[in-house]
Coordinates of C-alpha atoms in Angstrom, one line a residue:
M300 CA 24.0 14.9 -15.1
S301 CA 27.5 13.2 -15.1
K302 CA 28.1 9.8 -16.6
A303 CA 29.1 8.5 -13.1
Q304 CA 25.9 9.8 -11.6
A305 CA 23.8 8.4 -14.4
G306 CA 25.5 5.1 -14.1
S307 CA 24.8 4.8 -10.4
L308 CA 21.0 5.1 -10.8
H309 CA 18.8 2.1 -10.0
P310 CA 16.1 1.2 -12.4
G311 CA 12.6 1.8 -11.0
L312 CA 13.7 4.4 -8.4
N313 CA 13.9 7.4 -10.6
L314 CA 11.9 9.4 -13.1
G315 CA 13.8 9.3 -16.4
E316 CA 16.4 11.6 -17.8
E317 CA 13.8 13.8 -19.5
H318 CA 12.9 15.0 -16.0
G319 CA 16.3 16.7 -15.6
D320 CA 17.5 17.3 -12.0
D321 CA 14.3 15.7 -10.6
H322 CA 15.6 12.5 -12.0
L323 CA 18.7 12.5 -9.8
E324 CA 16.8 13.8 -6.8
A325 CA 14.3 10.9 -7.1
E326 CA 17.1 8.4 -6.8
T327 CA 18.2 9.5 -3.4
S328 CA 14.7 10.3 -2.1
V329 CA 13.0 7.1 -3.1
F330 CA 15.9 4.9 -2.0
G331 CA 15.9 6.5 1.4
F332 CA 12.2 6.0 1.8
W333 CA 12.6 2.4 0.7
V334 CA 15.1 1.9 3.5
F335 CA 12.6 3.5 5.9
M336 CA 10.0 1.0 4.8
M337 CA 12.2 -1.8 5.9
S338 CA 11.7 -0.6 9.5
D339 CA 8.0 -1.0 8.9
L340 CA 8.7 -4.5 7.6
V341 CA 10.3 -5.3 10.9
T342 CA 7.2 -4.1 12.7
F343 CA 5.0 -6.4 10.6
G344 CA 7.4 -9.2 11.1
M345 CA 7.0 -8.9 14.9
F346 CA 3.2 -9.0 14.5
F347 CA 3.5 -12.1 12.3
I348 CA 5.7 -13.9 14.9
I349 CA 3.1 -13.0 17.7
F350 CA 0.4 -14.4 15.5
A351 CA 2.3 -17.6 14.7
S352 CA 3.0 -18.1 18.5
S353 CA -0.7 -17.6 19.3
A354 CA -2.1 -19.7 16.5
H355 CA -3.4 -22.4 18.9
A356 CA -4.3 -20.1 21.8
L357 CA -8.1 -20.4 21.1
A358 CA -9.1 -20.6 24.8
G359 CA -12.3 -22.4 23.8
G360 CA -13.3 -19.5 21.4
P361 CA -14.0 -19.7 17.7
G362 CA -11.2 -20.4 15.2
P363 CA -10.5 -19.7 11.6
K364 CA -13.0 -22.3 10.2
E365 CA -15.9 -20.7 12.2
L366 CA -14.9 -17.1 11.5
F367 CA -13.2 -16.6 8.1
D368 CA -15.2 -15.7 5.0
L369 CA -12.8 -16.7 2.2
G370 CA -15.0 -15.1 -0.4
S371 CA -14.7 -11.7 1.2
V372 CA -11.0 -12.2 1.7
A373 CA -10.7 -13.0 -2.0
W374 CA -12.5 -9.7 -2.8
Q375 CA -10.1 -7.8 -0.6
T376 CA -7.1 -9.5 -2.3
G377 CA -8.5 -8.6 -5.7
F378 CA -9.2 -5.0 -4.8
L379 CA -5.6 -4.5 -3.4
L380 CA -3.9 -6.3 -6.3
V381 CA -5.8 -4.2 -8.9
S382 CA -5.0 -1.0 -6.9
S383 CA -1.3 -1.9 -7.1
L384 CA -1.7 -2.0 -10.9
T385 CA -3.6 1.4 -11.0
S386 CA -0.9 3.0 -8.7
G387 CA 1.7 1.7 -11.2
M388 CA -0.3 3.3 -14.0
A389 CA -0.3 6.6 -12.1
V390 CA 3.5 6.4 -11.8
L391 CA 3.8 5.7 -15.5
S392 CA 1.6 8.7 -16.3
L393 CA 3.9 10.8 -14.0
K394 CA 7.0 9.7 -15.9
Q395 CA 5.6 10.0 -19.4
D396 CA 3.4 13.1 -19.1
H397 CA 5.1 15.4 -16.6
A398 CA 8.7 15.9 -17.6
D399 CA 7.7 19.5 -17.2
E400 CA 4.8 21.2 -15.5
R401 CA 2.8 21.7 -18.7
G402 CA 1.5 18.2 -19.1
S403 CA -2.2 17.4 -18.5
R404 CA -2.9 16.2 -15.0
K405 CA -6.2 14.4 -15.9
R406 CA -4.6 11.0 -16.5
L407 CA -2.5 11.1 -13.4
V408 CA -5.4 12.2 -11.2
F409 CA -7.6 9.6 -12.8
W410 CA -5.4 6.7 -11.9
L411 CA -4.9 8.1 -8.3
V412 CA -8.7 8.3 -7.8
I413 CA -9.2 4.8 -9.1
T414 CA -6.6 3.6 -6.7
I415 CA -8.4 5.3 -3.8
L416 CA -11.7 3.7 -4.7
L417 CA -10.1 0.3 -4.9
G418 CA -8.5 0.9 -1.5
C419 CA -11.9 1.9 -0.1
G420 CA -13.4 -1.3 -1.5
F421 CA -10.7 -3.3 0.3
L422 CA -11.4 -1.5 3.6
Y423 CA -15.2 -1.9 3.3
H424 CA -14.9 -5.7 3.1
E425 CA -12.2 -5.8 5.8
I426 CA -14.4 -3.8 8.2
A427 CA -17.4 -5.9 7.3
D428 CA -15.4 -9.0 8.2
F429 CA -14.4 -7.5 11.6
V430 CA -18.0 -6.7 12.4
S431 CA -19.1 -10.2 11.3
M432 CA -16.4 -11.8 13.5
A433 CA -17.3 -9.8 16.5
A434 CA -21.0 -10.7 16.1
A435 CA -20.0 -14.4 16.0
G436 CA -18.2 -14.2 19.3
G437 CA -14.7 -13.6 17.7
G438 CA -13.9 -10.2 19.2
P439 CA -10.3 -9.2 19.8
T440 CA -10.4 -10.0 23.6
R441 CA -11.9 -13.5 23.3
S442 CA -8.5 -15.3 23.0
G443 CA -4.8 -14.9 22.4
Y444 CA -5.4 -16.1 18.8
L445 CA -8.0 -13.5 18.1
T446 CA -6.0 -10.7 19.7
A447 CA -3.1 -11.5 17.5
L448 CA -5.4 -11.8 14.4
W449 CA -7.1 -8.5 15.0
S450 CA -3.8 -6.8 15.7
L451 CA -2.1 -8.0 12.5
V452 CA -4.9 -7.5 10.1
G453 CA -5.9 -4.3 11.8
L454 CA -2.4 -2.9 11.5
H455 CA -2.4 -3.6 7.8
G456 CA -5.9 -2.0 7.5
F457 CA -4.6 1.1 9.3
H458 CA -1.7 1.4 6.9
V459 CA -4.2 1.2 3.9
S460 CA -6.2 3.9 5.5
C461 CA -3.1 6.1 5.8
G462 CA -2.2 5.3 2.2
I463 CA -5.6 6.5 1.0
L464 CA -5.5 9.7 3.0
W465 CA -1.9 10.3 1.7
C466 CA -3.2 9.9 -1.9
I467 CA -6.0 12.3 -1.3
V468 CA -3.4 14.9 -0.1
I469 CA -1.4 14.2 -3.2
I470 CA -4.4 14.8 -5.5
A471 CA -5.2 18.1 -3.8
G472 CA -1.5 19.2 -4.0
V473 CA -1.3 18.2 -7.7
L474 CA -4.5 20.1 -8.5
F475 CA -3.6 23.2 -6.6
Q476 CA 0.1 23.4 -7.1
G477 CA 0.8 21.4 -10.3
V478 CA 3.1 18.4 -10.8
N479 CA 6.3 20.0 -9.4
R480 CA 9.3 18.3 -8.1
D481 CA 7.9 18.0 -4.5
W482 CA 4.8 16.2 -5.7
K483 CA 6.7 14.0 -8.2
L484 CA 8.9 12.7 -5.3
T485 CA 5.9 12.4 -3.0
I486 CA 4.0 10.3 -5.6
L487 CA 7.0 8.0 -6.0
R488 CA 7.4 7.5 -2.3
W489 CA 3.6 6.9 -1.9
A490 CA 3.8 4.2 -4.7
V491 CA 6.6 2.4 -2.8
F492 CA 4.4 2.5 0.3
W493 CA 1.3 1.2 -1.6
H494 CA 3.2 -1.6 -3.2
F495 CA 4.7 -2.6 0.2
L496 CA 1.1 -3.0 1.6
D497 CA 0.3 -5.2 -1.4
V498 CA 3.2 -7.5 -0.5
V499 CA 2.3 -7.6 3.2
W500 CA -1.3 -8.5 2.3
I501 CA -0.2 -11.4 0.2
A502 CA 1.7 -12.7 3.2
I503 CA -1.4 -12.2 5.4
F504 CA -3.6 -13.9 2.9
S505 CA -1.3 -16.9 2.6
F506 CA -0.2 -17.3 6.1
V507 CA -3.2 -16.1 8.2
F508 CA -6.3 -16.9 6.0
L509 CA -5.3 -19.8 3.8
G510 CA -3.0 -21.3 6.5
G511 CA -5.8 -21.1 9.0
L512 CA -8.1 -23.1 6.9
I513 CA -5.8 -25.9 6.0

C-alpha cells in the first residue's frame, strides 16, 4: 500500500492495514455503497414530505392520539438502537479477529445473530401496532393521513426485513465459505445499511410519533 493511497483512506470505511489488500478494497466498496444509500435517503425524504403534507388529512378518521401506543414505539426504538450497537460489535469482531481466514467465527456470528433477534423484536412490535391500528379503524385506506403513515412506517419495516434476510445470508456465507474478502466487504456494506435504518427510525420516532402526540 503506497503512502498516497493510505493517506486517502477515510476512517470508518475500511478494515485496517492488517487486512492487507482487503483494506484498500473496502475503502472504494463501502464508500460507493454509502453513496448508493443516499438515493434511498431521497426516497425516504419523499415519503416524509408526503406524510407532512397529509398530517391533517384525517377525513373524520382516527388520529395519532387514538392510534399510537408510545410504549410499543419505545420498545421498537430500544430494539433498533441496541441492534445498531450489536452490529457495530460484529464489525469490530471482523476487524480484530479476521485479518486472515484463520480467526474464529464464533464471536462474529454471535453478534450477527443477536442483531437479527433484536431486528425481529422490532418487527414483532411494529406488526402488532399495525394490527392494533387496523382493528381500531385506522387502516391504510381510511384517510390520507393513515395512507401516508402506513406507507412511511411500512417502508422502513420493509427495509428492516431486508436487512435481516441479508444478515442471514451473510451468516450462511461466513459459515460455509469462511470470512474471505467478499464476505468482509458484504458485512461492511450491510453495517452501513443497518445504521442507516437506525437514523431513519430516529427521524420517524421524532417526527411521526412524538410530533403526532404534541
